[in-house]
Amino acid sequence: MQEHDRFDTLGRLEDLPQTYRDELTKRNLVPLWPSLRGVLPPNIPTRKTQTTHWPYAEIRELLIRAGELTPIEKAERRVLVLANPGHGLTNMQASAAMYLGMQLLLPGEIAPVHRHTPNAVRMVVEGEGAWTLVGGEKCPMQRGDLILTPTGLWHEHGHDGQDPVIWLDVLDLPLVYYTETSYHLEGPSQSVSEGQGFKSFARGGLVPTPIFQPSSKAYPMLRYPWADAKAALLSLSEALSERKGKGEGESEIESKGEAVLLTYVNPETGADVENILGFYALMLRPAETLRLPARSPAQVFHQIEGQTDVQVEATDFTLVEADTCCAPGYTAVTLKNRSATTPAFLFVADEAPLHRKLGVYENRG
Ligand code: 1HN
């Protein structure tokens, strides 16, 4: 018998006499060996996260009905949570560390000020005229904008426009809740200033250099307008195609390490915008098929413009505009732009900053 074979089947709980098990239970003790393979499976972790697609058309209709059924005063935040069935619907998890929700604000409504320990971002999906006030900075909300609400900053939402406004919330709530550090405080009203972040950091590679009043902001930029992210993606795509040499006559692009992918970063440090979750803007060139490697973090994809065929192991579906999906970690994902003539644009969220900080990040190719 080989050395390792001796450990192939470990003893079960049922193999122990009931009297012994009762003795253990009475003393708050449990044997490790019946559970060892469960917590340390061979080769690949057990993931509860299931590949899940949430079509926007379905969410939208139900969210508008929530607007009729539940006044904002009875909801505080009028949100339908995009719950991964693998985690149990009531646990409000898209993945181990990510929470997703679609939030509706109607004209004239205010979602009152509070602050909390989990970090949030908003990805604006639909509508004009809403704003969010974060740490006193007024951030207009336009489609595709990414707006940060980092841990501890006061925030509230308001709406001066005519039509419903809907956005996607992405929070690290499941992780913060798991660590027993999740709580909120009700707030005083905030004094308002216009947002300066995106004006101060208007060009990549150039950052303000205060001499008299060193910046003490942990989060110097709160609003990342879609117009800027889209322009940066188109520009990067041009730069990459010039470097590669034009692929004339290519009807289908197989991208290999040439993805048109940008990370949302803190412009002063170059680090991810938040500590736990990572956020990215992705462009798929016309007809491009992008095979994302199997990496340890779970991922979320939200279609900003265009349509994308998604394949995750045996599951496939199409993301149309404003659709959202998630994929478990350690799993390759293939994205294909359905259009041969126009680029597709996606917002991506993942758990990579968390995995890197924990030292468990892996890219298995
Ligand atoms: C929250 O504060 C907001 O401020 C949205 O809009 C969703 C989900 C869980 C916990 C806090 C918001 C949230 C949330």
Short mmCIF file of C-alpha atoms and ligand atoms in Angstrom, two decimals:
data_model
loop_
_atom_site.label_atom_id
_atom_site.label_comp_id
_atom_site.label_asym_id
_atom_site.label_seq_id
_atom_site.Cartn_x
_atom_site.Cartn_y
_atom_site.Cartn_z
CA MET A 1 0.00 0.00 0.00
CA GLN A 2 1.36 3.40 -0.97
CA GLU A 3 1.77 5.97 1.77
CA HIS A 4 -0.98 8.30 0.46
CA ASP A 5 -3.53 5.50 -0.14
CA ARG A 6 -3.80 4.93 3.57
CA PHE A 7 -5.61 8.29 3.91
CA ASP A 8 -8.03 7.92 1.00
CA THR A 9 -11.11 7.20 3.07
CA LEU A 10 -11.34 8.89 6.40
CA GLY A 11 -13.51 7.78 9.30
CA ARG A 12 -17.13 8.96 9.40
CA LEU A 13 -18.99 10.41 12.36
CA GLU A 14 -21.25 7.33 12.30
CA ASP A 15 -18.18 5.11 12.85
CA LEU A 16 -17.86 6.51 16.38
CA PRO A 17 -19.93 5.14 19.28
CA GLN A 18 -22.92 7.34 20.06
CA THR A 19 -21.86 7.62 23.71
CA TYR A 20 -18.48 9.04 22.63
CA ARG A 21 -20.15 11.49 20.24
CA ASP A 22 -22.47 12.62 23.03
CA GLU A 23 -19.46 13.19 25.31
CA LEU A 24 -17.88 15.40 22.64
CA THR A 25 -21.07 17.37 21.99
CA LYS A 26 -21.56 18.08 25.68
CA ARG A 27 -18.10 19.68 25.76
CA ASN A 28 -18.45 21.66 22.49
CA LEU A 29 -15.96 19.43 20.73
CA VAL A 30 -16.10 17.83 17.27
CA PRO A 31 -13.76 15.39 15.52
CA LEU A 32 -11.99 16.91 12.50
CA TRP A 33 -11.55 13.82 10.33
CA PRO A 34 -15.19 13.32 9.22
CA SER A 35 -15.25 16.94 7.92
CA LEU A 36 -11.67 17.30 6.70
CA ARG A 37 -12.31 16.53 3.02
CA GLY A 38 -15.34 18.82 3.05
CA VAL A 39 -13.35 21.90 4.03
CA LEU A 40 -10.23 20.91 2.06
CA PRO A 41 -11.45 19.14 -1.09
CA PRO A 42 -8.81 17.83 -3.49
CA ASN A 43 -7.49 20.17 -6.24
CA ILE A 44 -10.30 22.72 -6.42
CA PRO A 45 -12.49 24.44 -3.81
CA THR A 46 -16.17 23.64 -3.50
CA ARG A 47 -18.03 26.71 -4.75
CA LYS A 48 -21.63 27.49 -3.87
CA THR A 49 -21.65 30.24 -6.47
CA GLN A 50 -23.62 29.12 -9.54
CA THR A 51 -23.43 30.74 -12.93
CA THR A 52 -26.54 32.92 -12.90
CA HIS A 53 -28.05 35.29 -15.50
CA TRP A 54 -30.41 38.08 -14.46
CA PRO A 55 -32.10 39.58 -17.57
CA TYR A 56 -32.74 43.30 -17.05
CA ALA A 57 -36.16 43.30 -18.75
CA GLU A 58 -37.49 40.96 -16.03
CA ILE A 59 -35.87 42.85 -13.14
CA ARG A 60 -37.07 46.20 -14.51
CA GLU A 61 -40.71 45.23 -14.66
CA LEU A 62 -40.68 43.87 -11.11
CA LEU A 63 -38.72 46.89 -9.82
CA ILE A 64 -41.22 49.33 -11.33
CA ARG A 65 -43.96 47.35 -9.57
CA ALA A 66 -41.99 47.63 -6.32
CA GLY A 67 -42.16 51.40 -6.90
CA GLU A 68 -45.97 51.15 -6.91
CA LEU A 69 -46.20 48.70 -4.02
CA THR A 70 -43.66 50.15 -1.58
CA PRO A 71 -43.12 53.88 -0.95
CA ILE A 72 -39.50 54.91 -0.39
CA GLU A 73 -40.28 55.69 3.27
CA LYS A 74 -41.09 51.99 3.74
CA ALA A 75 -37.97 50.78 1.95
CA GLU A 76 -35.20 53.30 2.66
CA ARG A 77 -33.46 51.68 -0.33
CA ARG A 78 -35.88 50.22 -2.92
CA VAL A 79 -33.80 47.31 -4.14
CA LEU A 80 -34.35 43.89 -5.66
CA VAL A 81 -31.38 41.75 -4.69
CA LEU A 82 -29.79 39.61 -7.41
CA ALA A 83 -29.43 36.50 -5.28
CA ASN A 84 -27.37 33.51 -6.36
CA PRO A 85 -29.49 30.36 -5.85
CA GLY A 86 -26.35 28.42 -4.91
CA HIS A 87 -25.97 30.56 -1.80
CA GLY A 88 -29.66 30.43 -0.85
CA LEU A 89 -31.89 33.29 -1.95
CA THR A 90 -32.26 34.84 1.50
CA ASN A 91 -28.50 35.19 2.02
CA MET A 92 -28.31 38.01 -0.53
CA GLN A 93 -25.08 36.79 -2.12
CA ALA A 94 -24.08 36.85 -5.77
CA SER A 95 -20.86 35.10 -4.74
CA ALA A 96 -18.91 34.48 -1.53
CA ALA A 97 -17.94 38.16 -1.20
CA MET A 98 -20.23 40.04 -3.62
CA TYR A 99 -23.72 41.43 -3.15
CA LEU A 100 -25.68 42.72 -6.17
CA GLY A 101 -28.90 44.71 -6.14
CA MET A 102 -30.89 46.72 -8.64
CA GLN A 103 -32.15 49.96 -7.04
CA LEU A 104 -35.04 52.18 -8.17
CA LEU A 105 -35.44 55.87 -7.32
CA LEU A 106 -38.51 57.71 -8.56
CA PRO A 107 -38.65 61.44 -9.36
CA GLY A 108 -38.71 63.56 -6.19
CA GLU A 109 -37.72 60.70 -3.89
CA ILE A 110 -34.88 60.83 -1.36
CA ALA A 111 -33.09 57.74 -0.06
CA PRO A 112 -31.96 59.11 3.31
CA VAL A 113 -28.41 59.64 4.52
CA HIS A 114 -26.54 56.86 6.30
CA ARG A 115 -23.11 55.29 6.40
CA HIS A 116 -21.93 51.75 6.92
CA THR A 117 -18.89 49.51 7.02
CA PRO A 118 -19.44 47.59 3.74
CA ASN A 119 -18.09 49.29 0.60
CA ALA A 120 -20.53 49.98 -2.25
CA VAL A 121 -20.36 51.08 -5.85
CA ARG A 122 -23.20 52.13 -8.15
CA MET A 123 -23.26 51.38 -11.87
CA VAL A 124 -25.98 53.57 -13.39
CA VAL A 125 -28.28 51.60 -15.68
CA GLU A 126 -31.16 53.84 -16.71
CA GLY A 127 -32.63 57.33 -16.37
CA GLU A 128 -31.55 60.94 -15.98
CA GLY A 129 -31.65 63.47 -13.17
CA ALA A 130 -30.65 61.42 -10.11
CA TRP A 131 -27.65 62.21 -7.97
CA THR A 132 -25.90 60.63 -5.07
CA LEU A 133 -24.18 62.61 -2.36
CA VAL A 134 -21.08 60.81 -1.06
CA GLY A 135 -19.00 62.36 1.70
CA GLY A 136 -20.55 65.73 0.80
CA GLU A 137 -19.63 65.41 -2.88
CA LYS A 138 -22.58 65.62 -5.25
CA CYS A 139 -22.24 63.01 -8.01
CA PRO A 140 -24.65 63.23 -10.94
CA MET A 141 -25.76 59.77 -12.09
CA GLN A 142 -25.63 59.04 -15.79
CA ARG A 143 -25.85 55.74 -17.60
CA GLY A 144 -22.62 53.73 -17.30
CA ASP A 145 -21.10 55.98 -14.61
CA LEU A 146 -19.33 54.20 -11.76
CA ILE A 147 -19.78 55.95 -8.41
CA LEU A 148 -17.99 54.80 -5.27
CA THR A 149 -19.42 54.75 -1.77
CA PRO A 150 -16.41 53.49 0.19
CA THR A 151 -16.65 52.28 3.77
CA GLY A 152 -17.58 54.92 6.33
CA LEU A 153 -18.65 57.72 3.96
CA TRP A 154 -22.08 59.31 4.48
CA HIS A 155 -24.32 58.88 1.46
CA GLU A 156 -27.83 59.59 0.25
CA HIS A 157 -29.59 59.57 -3.11
CA GLY A 158 -31.99 62.08 -4.68
CA HIS A 159 -33.78 62.54 -7.99
CA ASP A 160 -34.65 65.84 -9.70
CA GLY A 161 -35.58 64.30 -13.08
CA GLN A 162 -38.79 63.10 -14.72
CA ASP A 163 -38.41 59.34 -15.20
CA PRO A 164 -37.43 56.41 -13.00
CA VAL A 165 -33.71 56.01 -12.38
CA ILE A 166 -32.28 52.52 -11.86
CA TRP A 167 -28.76 51.50 -10.91
CA LEU A 168 -26.83 48.36 -10.01
CA ASP A 169 -25.35 48.30 -6.49
CA VAL A 170 -22.27 46.14 -5.91
CA LEU A 171 -21.21 45.69 -2.29
CA ASP A 172 -18.77 43.52 -0.35
CA LEU A 173 -21.56 43.01 2.19
CA PRO A 174 -21.34 39.16 2.35
CA LEU A 175 -17.69 39.30 3.37
CA VAL A 176 -18.10 42.19 5.80
CA TYR A 177 -21.14 40.46 7.32
CA TYR A 178 -19.24 37.15 7.57
CA THR A 179 -16.44 38.87 9.49
CA GLU A 180 -19.04 40.29 11.95
CA THR A 181 -18.09 43.86 11.09
CA SER A 182 -21.25 44.97 9.26
CA TYR A 183 -23.30 47.82 10.74
CA HIS A 184 -24.77 51.20 9.79
CA LEU A 185 -25.30 54.63 11.35
CA GLU A 186 -28.12 57.05 10.60
CA GLY A 187 -26.79 60.36 9.48
CA PRO A 188 -27.03 64.10 9.88
CA SER A 189 -27.65 66.08 6.69
CA GLN A 190 -24.46 66.61 4.69
CA SER A 191 -23.10 69.92 3.49
CA VAL A 192 -22.92 69.73 -0.26
CA SER A 193 -20.06 70.48 -2.62
CA GLU A 194 -19.81 69.80 -6.34
CA GLY A 195 -17.65 66.78 -7.13
CA GLN A 196 -14.05 67.69 -8.03
CA GLY A 197 -12.52 64.23 -8.39
CA PHE A 198 -13.02 63.67 -12.09
CA LYS A 199 -11.95 67.27 -12.85
CA SER A 200 -8.78 66.99 -10.76
CA PHE A 201 -7.77 63.71 -12.41
CA ALA A 202 -8.84 64.59 -15.94
CA ARG A 203 -5.87 63.00 -17.74
CA GLY A 204 -4.14 59.68 -17.07
CA GLY A 205 -0.54 60.02 -15.87
CA LEU A 206 -1.03 63.50 -14.41
CA VAL A 207 -2.05 63.92 -10.77
CA PRO A 208 -2.55 67.06 -8.71
CA THR A 209 0.45 67.87 -6.54
CA PRO A 210 -0.62 69.78 -3.45
CA ILE A 211 2.14 71.74 -1.71
CA PHE A 212 0.26 73.71 0.92
CA GLN A 213 -2.52 71.34 1.89
CA PRO A 214 -1.52 67.73 1.30
CA SER A 215 -4.52 65.66 0.25
CA SER A 216 -5.73 63.45 3.06
CA LYS A 217 -8.50 61.72 1.15
CA ALA A 218 -8.32 57.93 1.13
CA TYR A 219 -10.73 58.01 -1.83
CA PRO A 220 -9.77 61.03 -3.96
CA MET A 221 -12.06 60.14 -6.88
CA LEU A 222 -15.66 59.03 -6.34
CA ARG A 223 -17.26 59.34 -9.79
CA TYR A 224 -15.87 57.68 -12.91
CA PRO A 225 -18.01 58.97 -15.82
CA TRP A 226 -18.85 56.43 -18.52
CA ALA A 227 -17.96 58.91 -21.26
CA ASP A 228 -14.34 58.93 -20.01
CA ALA A 229 -14.14 55.15 -19.50
CA LYS A 230 -15.56 54.51 -22.98
CA ALA A 231 -13.15 56.99 -24.59
CA ALA A 232 -10.25 55.31 -22.75
CA LEU A 233 -11.35 51.85 -23.97
CA LEU A 234 -11.64 53.01 -27.59
CA SER A 235 -8.25 54.66 -27.36
CA LEU A 236 -6.64 51.54 -25.83
CA SER A 237 -8.21 49.40 -28.52
CA GLU A 238 -6.62 51.62 -31.19
CA ALA A 239 -3.26 51.50 -29.44
CA LEU A 240 -3.38 47.69 -29.23
CA SER A 241 -4.35 47.26 -32.89
CA GLU A 242 -1.54 49.59 -34.01
CA ARG A 243 0.95 47.60 -31.93
CA LYS A 244 -0.25 44.29 -33.33
CA GLY A 245 -0.44 45.50 -36.92
CA LYS A 246 -3.83 45.71 -38.55
CA GLY A 247 -5.50 42.33 -38.93
CA GLU A 248 -7.02 43.08 -42.33
CA GLY A 249 -9.72 40.73 -43.45
CA GLU A 250 -10.10 39.23 -39.99
CA SER A 251 -13.75 38.35 -39.57
CA GLU A 252 -13.34 36.95 -36.08
CA ILE A 253 -10.73 38.08 -33.58
CA GLU A 254 -9.34 35.55 -31.13
CA SER A 255 -7.83 37.80 -28.50
CA LYS A 256 -4.84 36.34 -26.69
CA GLY A 257 -3.58 38.54 -23.87
CA GLU A 258 -4.74 41.59 -25.80
CA ALA A 259 -8.04 42.24 -24.07
CA VAL A 260 -9.26 45.82 -24.10
CA LEU A 261 -9.63 45.91 -20.34
CA LEU A 262 -9.25 48.82 -17.91
CA THR A 263 -9.16 48.70 -14.12
CA TYR A 264 -10.87 51.43 -12.11
CA VAL A 265 -8.09 52.68 -9.83
CA ASN A 266 -7.41 55.27 -7.19
CA PRO A 267 -5.60 57.86 -9.35
CA GLU A 268 -3.21 58.82 -6.53
CA THR A 269 -2.04 55.32 -5.62
CA GLY A 270 -2.80 53.24 -8.73
CA ALA A 271 -4.41 50.67 -6.41
CA ASP A 272 -7.89 49.21 -6.92
CA VAL A 273 -10.57 51.79 -6.06
CA GLU A 274 -11.79 49.77 -3.08
CA ASN A 275 -10.08 47.33 -0.72
CA ILE A 276 -12.13 44.18 -1.28
CA LEU A 277 -13.76 44.14 -4.73
CA GLY A 278 -12.21 45.06 -8.09
CA PHE A 279 -13.99 46.94 -10.88
CA TYR A 280 -13.16 46.99 -14.59
CA ALA A 281 -14.40 48.29 -17.93
CA LEU A 282 -14.12 45.80 -20.79
CA MET A 283 -14.52 46.36 -24.51
CA LEU A 284 -15.06 43.46 -26.90
CA ARG A 285 -14.02 44.43 -30.40
CA PRO A 286 -16.49 43.65 -33.22
CA ALA A 287 -16.83 39.83 -33.43
CA GLU A 288 -14.20 39.32 -30.74
CA THR A 289 -14.15 36.12 -28.68
CA LEU A 290 -12.37 36.61 -25.36
CA ARG A 291 -11.43 33.54 -23.32
CA LEU A 292 -10.90 34.63 -19.75
CA PRO A 293 -8.65 32.25 -17.82
CA ALA A 294 -9.82 30.27 -14.79
CA ARG A 295 -8.83 32.51 -11.86
CA SER A 296 -9.71 32.11 -8.20
CA PRO A 297 -12.10 35.13 -7.84
CA ALA A 298 -15.78 34.94 -8.77
CA GLN A 299 -16.81 37.52 -11.38
CA VAL A 300 -19.82 39.64 -12.29
CA PHE A 301 -20.50 40.94 -15.82
CA HIS A 302 -22.94 43.74 -16.60
CA GLN A 303 -23.63 44.71 -20.21
CA ILE A 304 -23.36 48.49 -20.74
CA GLU A 305 -23.65 48.53 -24.55
CA GLY A 306 -24.12 45.81 -27.17
CA GLN A 307 -24.75 42.09 -26.75
CA THR A 308 -22.43 39.34 -25.53
CA ASP A 309 -22.66 35.55 -25.77
CA VAL A 310 -21.41 34.14 -22.47
CA GLN A 311 -20.22 30.61 -21.89
CA VAL A 312 -19.27 29.30 -18.46
CA GLU A 313 -18.58 25.55 -18.50
CA ALA A 314 -21.83 23.89 -19.71
CA THR A 315 -23.96 27.04 -19.29
CA ASP A 316 -24.49 29.59 -22.04
CA PHE A 317 -26.72 32.62 -22.54
CA THR A 318 -26.70 36.05 -24.15
CA LEU A 319 -26.29 39.29 -22.22
CA VAL A 320 -28.29 42.09 -23.81
CA GLU A 321 -28.04 45.70 -22.70
CA ALA A 322 -28.32 46.12 -18.89
CA ASP A 323 -28.30 42.35 -18.21
CA THR A 324 -26.12 41.07 -15.37
CA CYS A 325 -24.58 37.66 -14.69
CA CYS A 326 -22.09 36.04 -12.38
CA ALA A 327 -19.61 33.17 -12.69
CA PRO A 328 -17.90 31.20 -9.92
CA GLY A 329 -14.16 31.36 -9.30
CA TYR A 330 -11.65 28.83 -10.70
CA THR A 331 -13.76 28.75 -13.88
CA ALA A 332 -12.91 29.89 -17.41
CA VAL A 333 -15.41 32.29 -19.01
CA THR A 334 -15.78 32.88 -22.74
CA LEU A 335 -17.28 36.17 -23.94
CA LYS A 336 -18.20 36.76 -27.57
CA ASN A 337 -19.38 40.05 -29.02
CA ARG A 338 -22.48 39.23 -31.08
CA SER A 339 -21.92 42.17 -33.40
CA ALA A 340 -19.41 41.99 -36.26
CA THR A 341 -19.57 45.75 -36.75
CA THR A 342 -19.74 47.50 -33.35
CA PRO A 343 -17.85 47.07 -30.09
CA ALA A 344 -19.59 45.72 -26.98
CA PHE A 345 -18.93 47.26 -23.56
CA LEU A 346 -19.16 45.53 -20.19
CA PHE A 347 -18.69 46.47 -16.57
CA VAL A 348 -16.91 43.74 -14.60
CA ALA A 349 -16.65 43.25 -10.84
CA ASP A 350 -14.59 40.59 -9.08
CA GLU A 351 -13.03 39.50 -5.81
CA ALA A 352 -9.41 39.85 -7.00
CA PRO A 353 -8.27 42.58 -4.53
CA LEU A 354 -9.56 40.42 -1.67
CA HIS A 355 -7.86 37.26 -2.98
CA ARG A 356 -4.56 39.11 -3.51
CA LYS A 357 -4.61 40.56 0.00
CA LEU A 358 -5.40 37.15 1.45
CA GLY A 359 -2.62 35.57 -0.61
CA VAL A 360 -4.99 33.03 -2.22
CA TYR A 361 -5.18 34.63 -5.69
CA GLU A 362 -4.60 32.12 -8.50
CA ASN A 363 -4.63 32.24 -12.26
CA ARG A 364 -4.82 28.68 -13.60
CA GLY A 365 -4.84 29.77 -17.24
C1 1HN B 1 -27.07 50.52 0.84
O1 1HN B 1 -26.67 51.39 1.77
C2 1HN B 1 -27.47 50.98 -0.40
O2 1HN B 1 -26.98 53.24 0.07
C3 1HN B 1 -27.86 50.08 -1.36
O3 1HN B 1 -28.01 52.80 -1.74
C4 1HN B 1 -27.87 48.72 -1.11
C5 1HN B 1 -27.48 46.90 0.41
C6 1HN B 1 -27.12 46.43 1.63
C7 1HN B 1 -26.70 47.29 2.61
C8 1HN B 1 -26.66 48.65 2.37
C9 1HN B 1 -27.47 52.45 -0.70
C10 1HN B 1 -27.47 48.25 0.14
C11 1HN B 1 -27.06 49.14 1.14
#
